[in-house]
PDB file of C-alpha atoms in Angstrom:
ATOM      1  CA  UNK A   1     274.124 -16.910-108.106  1.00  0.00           C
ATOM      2  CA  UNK A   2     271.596 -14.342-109.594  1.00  0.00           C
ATOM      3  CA  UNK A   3     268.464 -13.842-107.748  1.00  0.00           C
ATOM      4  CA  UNK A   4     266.216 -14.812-110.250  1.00  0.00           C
ATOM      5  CA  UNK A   5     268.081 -18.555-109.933  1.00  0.00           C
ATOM      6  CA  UNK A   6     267.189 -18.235-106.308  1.00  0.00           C
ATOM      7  CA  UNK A   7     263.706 -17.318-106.088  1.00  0.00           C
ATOM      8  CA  UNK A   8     263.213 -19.824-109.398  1.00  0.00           C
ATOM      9  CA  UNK A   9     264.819 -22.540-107.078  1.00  0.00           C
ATOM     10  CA  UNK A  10     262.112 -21.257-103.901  1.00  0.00           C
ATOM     11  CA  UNK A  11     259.195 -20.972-105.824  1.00  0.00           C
ATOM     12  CA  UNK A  12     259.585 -24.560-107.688  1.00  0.00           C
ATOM     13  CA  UNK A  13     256.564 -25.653-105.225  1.00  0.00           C
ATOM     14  CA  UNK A  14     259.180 -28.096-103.339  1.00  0.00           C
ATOM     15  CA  UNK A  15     261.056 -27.857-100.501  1.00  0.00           C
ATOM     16  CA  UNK A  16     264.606 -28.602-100.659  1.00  0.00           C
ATOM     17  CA  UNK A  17     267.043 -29.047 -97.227  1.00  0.00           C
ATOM     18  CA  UNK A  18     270.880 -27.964 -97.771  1.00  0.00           C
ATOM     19  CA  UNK A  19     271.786 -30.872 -97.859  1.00  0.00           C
ATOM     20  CA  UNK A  20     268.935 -31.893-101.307  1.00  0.00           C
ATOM     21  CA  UNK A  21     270.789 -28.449-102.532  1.00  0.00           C
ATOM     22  CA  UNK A  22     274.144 -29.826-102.358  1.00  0.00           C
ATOM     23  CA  UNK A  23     274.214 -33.518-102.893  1.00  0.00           C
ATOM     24  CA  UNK A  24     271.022 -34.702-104.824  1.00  0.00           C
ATOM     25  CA  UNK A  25     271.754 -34.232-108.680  1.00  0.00           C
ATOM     26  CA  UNK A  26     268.382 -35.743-109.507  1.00  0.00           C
ATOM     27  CA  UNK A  27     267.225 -32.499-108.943  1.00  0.00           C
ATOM     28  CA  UNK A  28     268.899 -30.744-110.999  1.00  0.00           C
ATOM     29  CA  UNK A  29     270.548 -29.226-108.644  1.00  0.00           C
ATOM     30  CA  UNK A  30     274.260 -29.471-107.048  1.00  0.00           C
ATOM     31  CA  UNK A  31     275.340 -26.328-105.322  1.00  0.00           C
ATOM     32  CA  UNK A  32     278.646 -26.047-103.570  1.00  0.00           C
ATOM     33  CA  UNK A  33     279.282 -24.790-100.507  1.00  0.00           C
ATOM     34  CA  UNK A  34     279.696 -21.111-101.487  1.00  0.00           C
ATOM     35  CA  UNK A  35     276.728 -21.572-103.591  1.00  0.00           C
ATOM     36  CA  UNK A  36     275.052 -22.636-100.524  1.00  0.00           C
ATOM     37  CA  UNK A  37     275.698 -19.966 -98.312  1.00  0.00           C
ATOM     38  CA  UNK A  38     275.067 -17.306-101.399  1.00  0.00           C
ATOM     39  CA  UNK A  39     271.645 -19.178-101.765  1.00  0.00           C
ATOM     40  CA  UNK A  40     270.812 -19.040 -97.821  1.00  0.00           C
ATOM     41  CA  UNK A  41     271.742 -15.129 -97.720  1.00  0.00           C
ATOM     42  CA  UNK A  42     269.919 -14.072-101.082  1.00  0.00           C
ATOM     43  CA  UNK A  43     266.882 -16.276 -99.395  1.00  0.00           C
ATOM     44  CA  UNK A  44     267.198 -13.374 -96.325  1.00  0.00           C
ATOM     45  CA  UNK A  45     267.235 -11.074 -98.499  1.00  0.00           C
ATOM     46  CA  UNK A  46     263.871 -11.909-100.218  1.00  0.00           C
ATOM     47  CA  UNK A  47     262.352 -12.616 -96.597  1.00  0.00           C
ATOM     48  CA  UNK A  48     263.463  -9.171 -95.454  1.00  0.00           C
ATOM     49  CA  UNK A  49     262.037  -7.705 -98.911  1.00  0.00           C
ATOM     50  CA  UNK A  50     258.952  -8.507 -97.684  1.00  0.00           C
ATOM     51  CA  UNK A  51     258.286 -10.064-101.622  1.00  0.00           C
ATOM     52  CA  UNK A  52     254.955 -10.867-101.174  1.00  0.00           C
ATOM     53  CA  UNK A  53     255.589 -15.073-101.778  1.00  0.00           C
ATOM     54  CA  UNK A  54     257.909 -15.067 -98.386  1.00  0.00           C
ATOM     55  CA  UNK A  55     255.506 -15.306 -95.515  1.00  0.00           C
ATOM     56  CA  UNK A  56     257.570 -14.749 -92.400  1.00  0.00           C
ATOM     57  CA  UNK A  57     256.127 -16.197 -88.828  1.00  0.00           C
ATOM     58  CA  UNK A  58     256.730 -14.537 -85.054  1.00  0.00           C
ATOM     59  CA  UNK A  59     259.634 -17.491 -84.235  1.00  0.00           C
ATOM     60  CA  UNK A  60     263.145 -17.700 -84.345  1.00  0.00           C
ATOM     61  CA  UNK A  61     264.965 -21.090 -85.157  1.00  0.00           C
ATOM     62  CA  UNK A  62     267.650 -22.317 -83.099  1.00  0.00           C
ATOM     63  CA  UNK A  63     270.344 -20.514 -85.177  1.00  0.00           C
ATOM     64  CA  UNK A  64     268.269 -17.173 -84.579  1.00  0.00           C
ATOM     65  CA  UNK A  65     267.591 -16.437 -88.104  1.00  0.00           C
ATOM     66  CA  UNK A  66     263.769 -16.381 -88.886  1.00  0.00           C
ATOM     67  CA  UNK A  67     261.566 -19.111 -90.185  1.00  0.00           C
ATOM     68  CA  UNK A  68     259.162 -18.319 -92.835  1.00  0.00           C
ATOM     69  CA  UNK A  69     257.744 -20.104 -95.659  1.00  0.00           C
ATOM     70  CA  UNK A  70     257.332 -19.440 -99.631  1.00  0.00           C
ATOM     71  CA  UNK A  71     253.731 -19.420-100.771  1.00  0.00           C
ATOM     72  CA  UNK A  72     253.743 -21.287-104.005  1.00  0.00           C
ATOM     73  CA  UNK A  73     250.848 -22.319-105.827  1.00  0.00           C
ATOM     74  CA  UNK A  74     251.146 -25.585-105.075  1.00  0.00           C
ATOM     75  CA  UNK A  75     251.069 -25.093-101.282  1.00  0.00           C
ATOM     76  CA  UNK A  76     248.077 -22.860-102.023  1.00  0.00           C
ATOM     77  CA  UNK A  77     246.108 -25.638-103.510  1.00  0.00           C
ATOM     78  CA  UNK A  78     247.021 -27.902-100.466  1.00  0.00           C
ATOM     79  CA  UNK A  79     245.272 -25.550 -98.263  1.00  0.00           C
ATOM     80  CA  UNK A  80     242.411 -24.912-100.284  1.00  0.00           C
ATOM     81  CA  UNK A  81     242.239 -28.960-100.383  1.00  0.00           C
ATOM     82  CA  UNK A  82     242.736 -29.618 -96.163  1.00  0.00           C
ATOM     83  CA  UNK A  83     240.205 -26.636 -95.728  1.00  0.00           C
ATOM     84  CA  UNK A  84     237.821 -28.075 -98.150  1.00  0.00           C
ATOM     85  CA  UNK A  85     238.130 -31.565 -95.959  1.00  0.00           C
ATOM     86  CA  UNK A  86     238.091 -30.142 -92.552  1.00  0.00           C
ATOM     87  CA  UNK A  87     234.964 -28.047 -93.703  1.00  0.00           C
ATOM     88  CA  UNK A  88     233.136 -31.020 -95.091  1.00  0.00           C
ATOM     89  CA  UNK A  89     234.160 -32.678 -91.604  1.00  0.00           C
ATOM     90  CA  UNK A  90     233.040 -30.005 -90.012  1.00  0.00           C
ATOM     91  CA  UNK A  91     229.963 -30.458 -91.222  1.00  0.00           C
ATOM     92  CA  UNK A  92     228.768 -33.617 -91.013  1.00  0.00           C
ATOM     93  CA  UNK A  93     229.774 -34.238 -87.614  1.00  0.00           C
ATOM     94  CA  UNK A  94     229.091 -31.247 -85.841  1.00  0.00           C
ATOM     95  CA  UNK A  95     232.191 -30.551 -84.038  1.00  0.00           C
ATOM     96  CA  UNK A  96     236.041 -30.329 -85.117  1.00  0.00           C
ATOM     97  CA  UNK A  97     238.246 -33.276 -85.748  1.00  0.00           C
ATOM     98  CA  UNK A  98     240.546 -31.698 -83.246  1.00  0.00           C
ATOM     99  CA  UNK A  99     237.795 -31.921 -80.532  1.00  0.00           C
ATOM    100  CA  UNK A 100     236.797 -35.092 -81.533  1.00  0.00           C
ATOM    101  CA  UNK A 101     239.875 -36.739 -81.300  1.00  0.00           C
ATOM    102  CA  UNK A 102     241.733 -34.744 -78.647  1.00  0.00           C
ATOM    103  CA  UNK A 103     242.011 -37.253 -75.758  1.00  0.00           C
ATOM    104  CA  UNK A 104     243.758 -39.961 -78.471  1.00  0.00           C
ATOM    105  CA  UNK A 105     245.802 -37.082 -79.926  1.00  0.00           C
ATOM    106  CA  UNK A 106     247.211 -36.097 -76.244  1.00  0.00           C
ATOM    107  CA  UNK A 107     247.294 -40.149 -75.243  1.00  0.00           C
ATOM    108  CA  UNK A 108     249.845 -40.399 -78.547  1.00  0.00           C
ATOM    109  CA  UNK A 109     252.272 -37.767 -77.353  1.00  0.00           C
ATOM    110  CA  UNK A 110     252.446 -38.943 -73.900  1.00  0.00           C
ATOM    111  CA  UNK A 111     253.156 -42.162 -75.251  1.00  0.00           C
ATOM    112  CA  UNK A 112     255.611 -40.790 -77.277  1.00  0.00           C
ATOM    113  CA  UNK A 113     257.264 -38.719 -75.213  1.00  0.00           C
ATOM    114  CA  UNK A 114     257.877 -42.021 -73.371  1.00  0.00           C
ATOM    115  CA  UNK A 115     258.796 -44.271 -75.697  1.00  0.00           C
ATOM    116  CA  UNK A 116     261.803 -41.398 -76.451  1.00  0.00           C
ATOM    117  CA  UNK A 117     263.008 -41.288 -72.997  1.00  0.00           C
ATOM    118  CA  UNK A 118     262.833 -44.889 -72.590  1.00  0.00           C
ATOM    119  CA  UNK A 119     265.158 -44.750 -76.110  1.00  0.00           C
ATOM    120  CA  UNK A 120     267.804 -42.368 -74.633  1.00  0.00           C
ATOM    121  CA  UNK A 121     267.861 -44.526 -72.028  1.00  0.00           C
ATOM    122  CA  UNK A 122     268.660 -47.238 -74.780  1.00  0.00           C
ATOM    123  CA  UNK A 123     265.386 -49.250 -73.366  1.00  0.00           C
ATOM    124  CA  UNK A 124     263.508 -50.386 -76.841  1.00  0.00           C
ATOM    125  CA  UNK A 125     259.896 -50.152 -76.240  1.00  0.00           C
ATOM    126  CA  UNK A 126     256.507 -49.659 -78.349  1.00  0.00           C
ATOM    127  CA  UNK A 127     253.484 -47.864 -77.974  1.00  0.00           C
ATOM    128  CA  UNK A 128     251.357 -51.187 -77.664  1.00  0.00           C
ATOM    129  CA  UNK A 129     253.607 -52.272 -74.736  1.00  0.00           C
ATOM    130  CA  UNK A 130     253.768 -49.148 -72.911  1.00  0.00           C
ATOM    131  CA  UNK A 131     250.011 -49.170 -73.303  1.00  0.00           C
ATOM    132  CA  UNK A 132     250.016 -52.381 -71.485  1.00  0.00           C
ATOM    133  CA  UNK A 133     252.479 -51.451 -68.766  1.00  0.00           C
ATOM    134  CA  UNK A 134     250.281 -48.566 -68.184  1.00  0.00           C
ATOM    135  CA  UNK A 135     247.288 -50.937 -67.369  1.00  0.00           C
ATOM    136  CA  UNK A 136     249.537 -52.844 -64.884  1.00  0.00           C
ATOM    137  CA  UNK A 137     248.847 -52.451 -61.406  1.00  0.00           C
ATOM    138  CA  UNK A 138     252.153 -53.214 -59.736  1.00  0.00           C
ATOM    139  CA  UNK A 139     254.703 -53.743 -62.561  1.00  0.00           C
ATOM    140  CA  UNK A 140     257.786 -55.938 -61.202  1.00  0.00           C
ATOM    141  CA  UNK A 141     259.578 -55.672 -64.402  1.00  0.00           C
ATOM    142  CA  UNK A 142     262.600 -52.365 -63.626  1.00  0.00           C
ATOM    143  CA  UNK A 143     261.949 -50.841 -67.130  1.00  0.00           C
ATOM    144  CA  UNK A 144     257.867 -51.788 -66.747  1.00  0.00           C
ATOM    145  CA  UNK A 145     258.459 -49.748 -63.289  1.00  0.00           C
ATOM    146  CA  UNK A 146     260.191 -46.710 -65.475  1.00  0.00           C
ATOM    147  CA  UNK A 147     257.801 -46.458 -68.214  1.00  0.00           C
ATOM    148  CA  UNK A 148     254.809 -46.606 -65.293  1.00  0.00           C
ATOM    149  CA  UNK A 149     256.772 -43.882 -63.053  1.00  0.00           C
ATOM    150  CA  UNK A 150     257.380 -41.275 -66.252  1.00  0.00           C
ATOM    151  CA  UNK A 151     253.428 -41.481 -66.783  1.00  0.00           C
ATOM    152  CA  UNK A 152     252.191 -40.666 -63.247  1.00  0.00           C
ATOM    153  CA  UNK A 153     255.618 -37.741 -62.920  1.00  0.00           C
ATOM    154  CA  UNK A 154     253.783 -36.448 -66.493  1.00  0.00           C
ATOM    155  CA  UNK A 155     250.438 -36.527 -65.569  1.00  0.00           C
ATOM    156  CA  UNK A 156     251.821 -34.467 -62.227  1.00  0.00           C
ATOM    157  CA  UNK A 157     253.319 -31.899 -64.700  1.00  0.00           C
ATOM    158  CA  UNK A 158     250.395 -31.798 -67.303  1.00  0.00           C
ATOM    159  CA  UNK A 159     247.429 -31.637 -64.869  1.00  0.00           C
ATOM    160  CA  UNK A 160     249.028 -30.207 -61.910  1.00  0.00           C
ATOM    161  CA  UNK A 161     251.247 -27.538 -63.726  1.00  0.00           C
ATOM    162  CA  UNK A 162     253.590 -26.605 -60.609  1.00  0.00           C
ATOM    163  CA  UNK A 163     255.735 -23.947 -60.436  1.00  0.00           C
ATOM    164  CA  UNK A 164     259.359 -24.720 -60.913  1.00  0.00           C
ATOM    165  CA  UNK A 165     260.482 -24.790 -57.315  1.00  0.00           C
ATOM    166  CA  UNK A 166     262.779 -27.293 -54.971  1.00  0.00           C
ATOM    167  CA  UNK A 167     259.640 -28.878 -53.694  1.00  0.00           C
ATOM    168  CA  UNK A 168     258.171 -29.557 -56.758  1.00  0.00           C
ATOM    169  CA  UNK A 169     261.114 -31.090 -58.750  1.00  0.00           C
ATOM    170  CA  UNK A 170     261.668 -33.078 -55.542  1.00  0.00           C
ATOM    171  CA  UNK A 171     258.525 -34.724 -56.214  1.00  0.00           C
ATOM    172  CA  UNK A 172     258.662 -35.097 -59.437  1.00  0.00           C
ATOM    173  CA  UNK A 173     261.300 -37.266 -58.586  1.00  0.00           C
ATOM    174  CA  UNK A 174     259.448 -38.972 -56.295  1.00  0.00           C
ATOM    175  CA  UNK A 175     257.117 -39.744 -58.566  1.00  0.00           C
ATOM    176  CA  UNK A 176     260.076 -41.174 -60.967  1.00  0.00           C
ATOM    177  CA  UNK A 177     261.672 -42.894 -58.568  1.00  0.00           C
ATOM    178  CA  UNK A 178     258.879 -44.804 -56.862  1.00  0.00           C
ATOM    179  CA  UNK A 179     258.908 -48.621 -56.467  1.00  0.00           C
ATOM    180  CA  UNK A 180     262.744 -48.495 -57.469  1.00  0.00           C
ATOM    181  CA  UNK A 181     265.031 -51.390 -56.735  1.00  0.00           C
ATOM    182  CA  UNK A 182     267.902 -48.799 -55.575  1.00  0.00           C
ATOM    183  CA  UNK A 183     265.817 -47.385 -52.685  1.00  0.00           C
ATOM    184  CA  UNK A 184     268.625 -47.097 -50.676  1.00  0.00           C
ATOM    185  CA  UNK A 185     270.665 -44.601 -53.065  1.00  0.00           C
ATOM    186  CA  UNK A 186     267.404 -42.701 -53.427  1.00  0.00           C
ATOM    187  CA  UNK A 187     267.812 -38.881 -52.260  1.00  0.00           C
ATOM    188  CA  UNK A 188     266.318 -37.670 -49.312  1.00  0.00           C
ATOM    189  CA  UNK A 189     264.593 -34.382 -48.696  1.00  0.00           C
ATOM    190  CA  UNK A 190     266.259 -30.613 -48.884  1.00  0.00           C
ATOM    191  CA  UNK A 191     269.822 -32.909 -50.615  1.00  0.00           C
TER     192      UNK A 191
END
């Protein structure tokens, strides 16, 4: 693969995963495996250039290689757009959308973060009804009991911030724990 193909293939204003690369031919594109991994090391290359299109940011992903992003046109004229919005948002109401709406925005991911641990723990559960649990006073339901427990341990973490110690992760679980049918398999302090 030349490197014009490459940067061509970067700079189409899209953004392709390996796996679009390799096994969607309504692209126009089908590259095999060598292809691939030619493709993913000539993309290095052009980061580590420093070709003015590659912006590169201060993180790592989890296969240590660094993330960056090509600044196309098209992603250009996005921001230009967003700014534009934000801007006119800005002002008309006086204050930032993010201030504005922080409390509903923080409310979402802690019901979120929920709902996922409630899904490894193959409970199915919604927003709406954790909402409702959350109102309860003294859920009976085990899972209502769960989903009530995991707010008041993260509202511990998020407000309290602790230091990682024994004594704090102790209770934390506690605070997870509480109101739990198996009190009697519960651990007890310093185990």
């Amino acid at each position: 693969m030349n490197k014009q193909y490459a940067l061509d293939l970067l700079n189409t204003g899209n953004y392709y995963s390996n796996k679009d690369l390799q096994y969607n031919e309504k692209l126009g594109y089908r590259l095999s495996k060598s292809e691939l991994a030619e493709f993913l090391d000539i993309k290095d290359q052009f980061v580590n250039e420093g070709l003015d299109i590659f912006k590169k940011l201060d993180l790592v992903s989890f296969n240590s290689k660094h993330i960056f992003y090509v600044e196309t046109e098209y992603l250009k004229s996005l921001l230009e757009e967003y700014s534009g919005i934000l801007d006119y948002d800005f002002k008309i109401n006086q204050s930032t959308f993010l201030t504005r709406n922080m409390n509903e925005m923080v409310a979402s991911k802690i019901l979120s973060e929920i709902e996922g641990t409630m899904a490894i723990e193959n409970v199915n559960t919604t927003h709406k009804r954790i909402s409702e649990v959350l109102k309860m006073n003294n859920p009976t339901e085990a899972n209502d009991i769960i989903v009530k427990n995991m707010f008041e341990a993260l509202k511990y973490i998020v407000y309290e911030k602790p230091e990682f110690n024994k004594e704090n992760l102790y209770h934390v679980y506690n605070l997870l724990s509480a109101n739990s049918p198996a009190e009697d398999s519960k651990l007890k302090e310093g185990q």
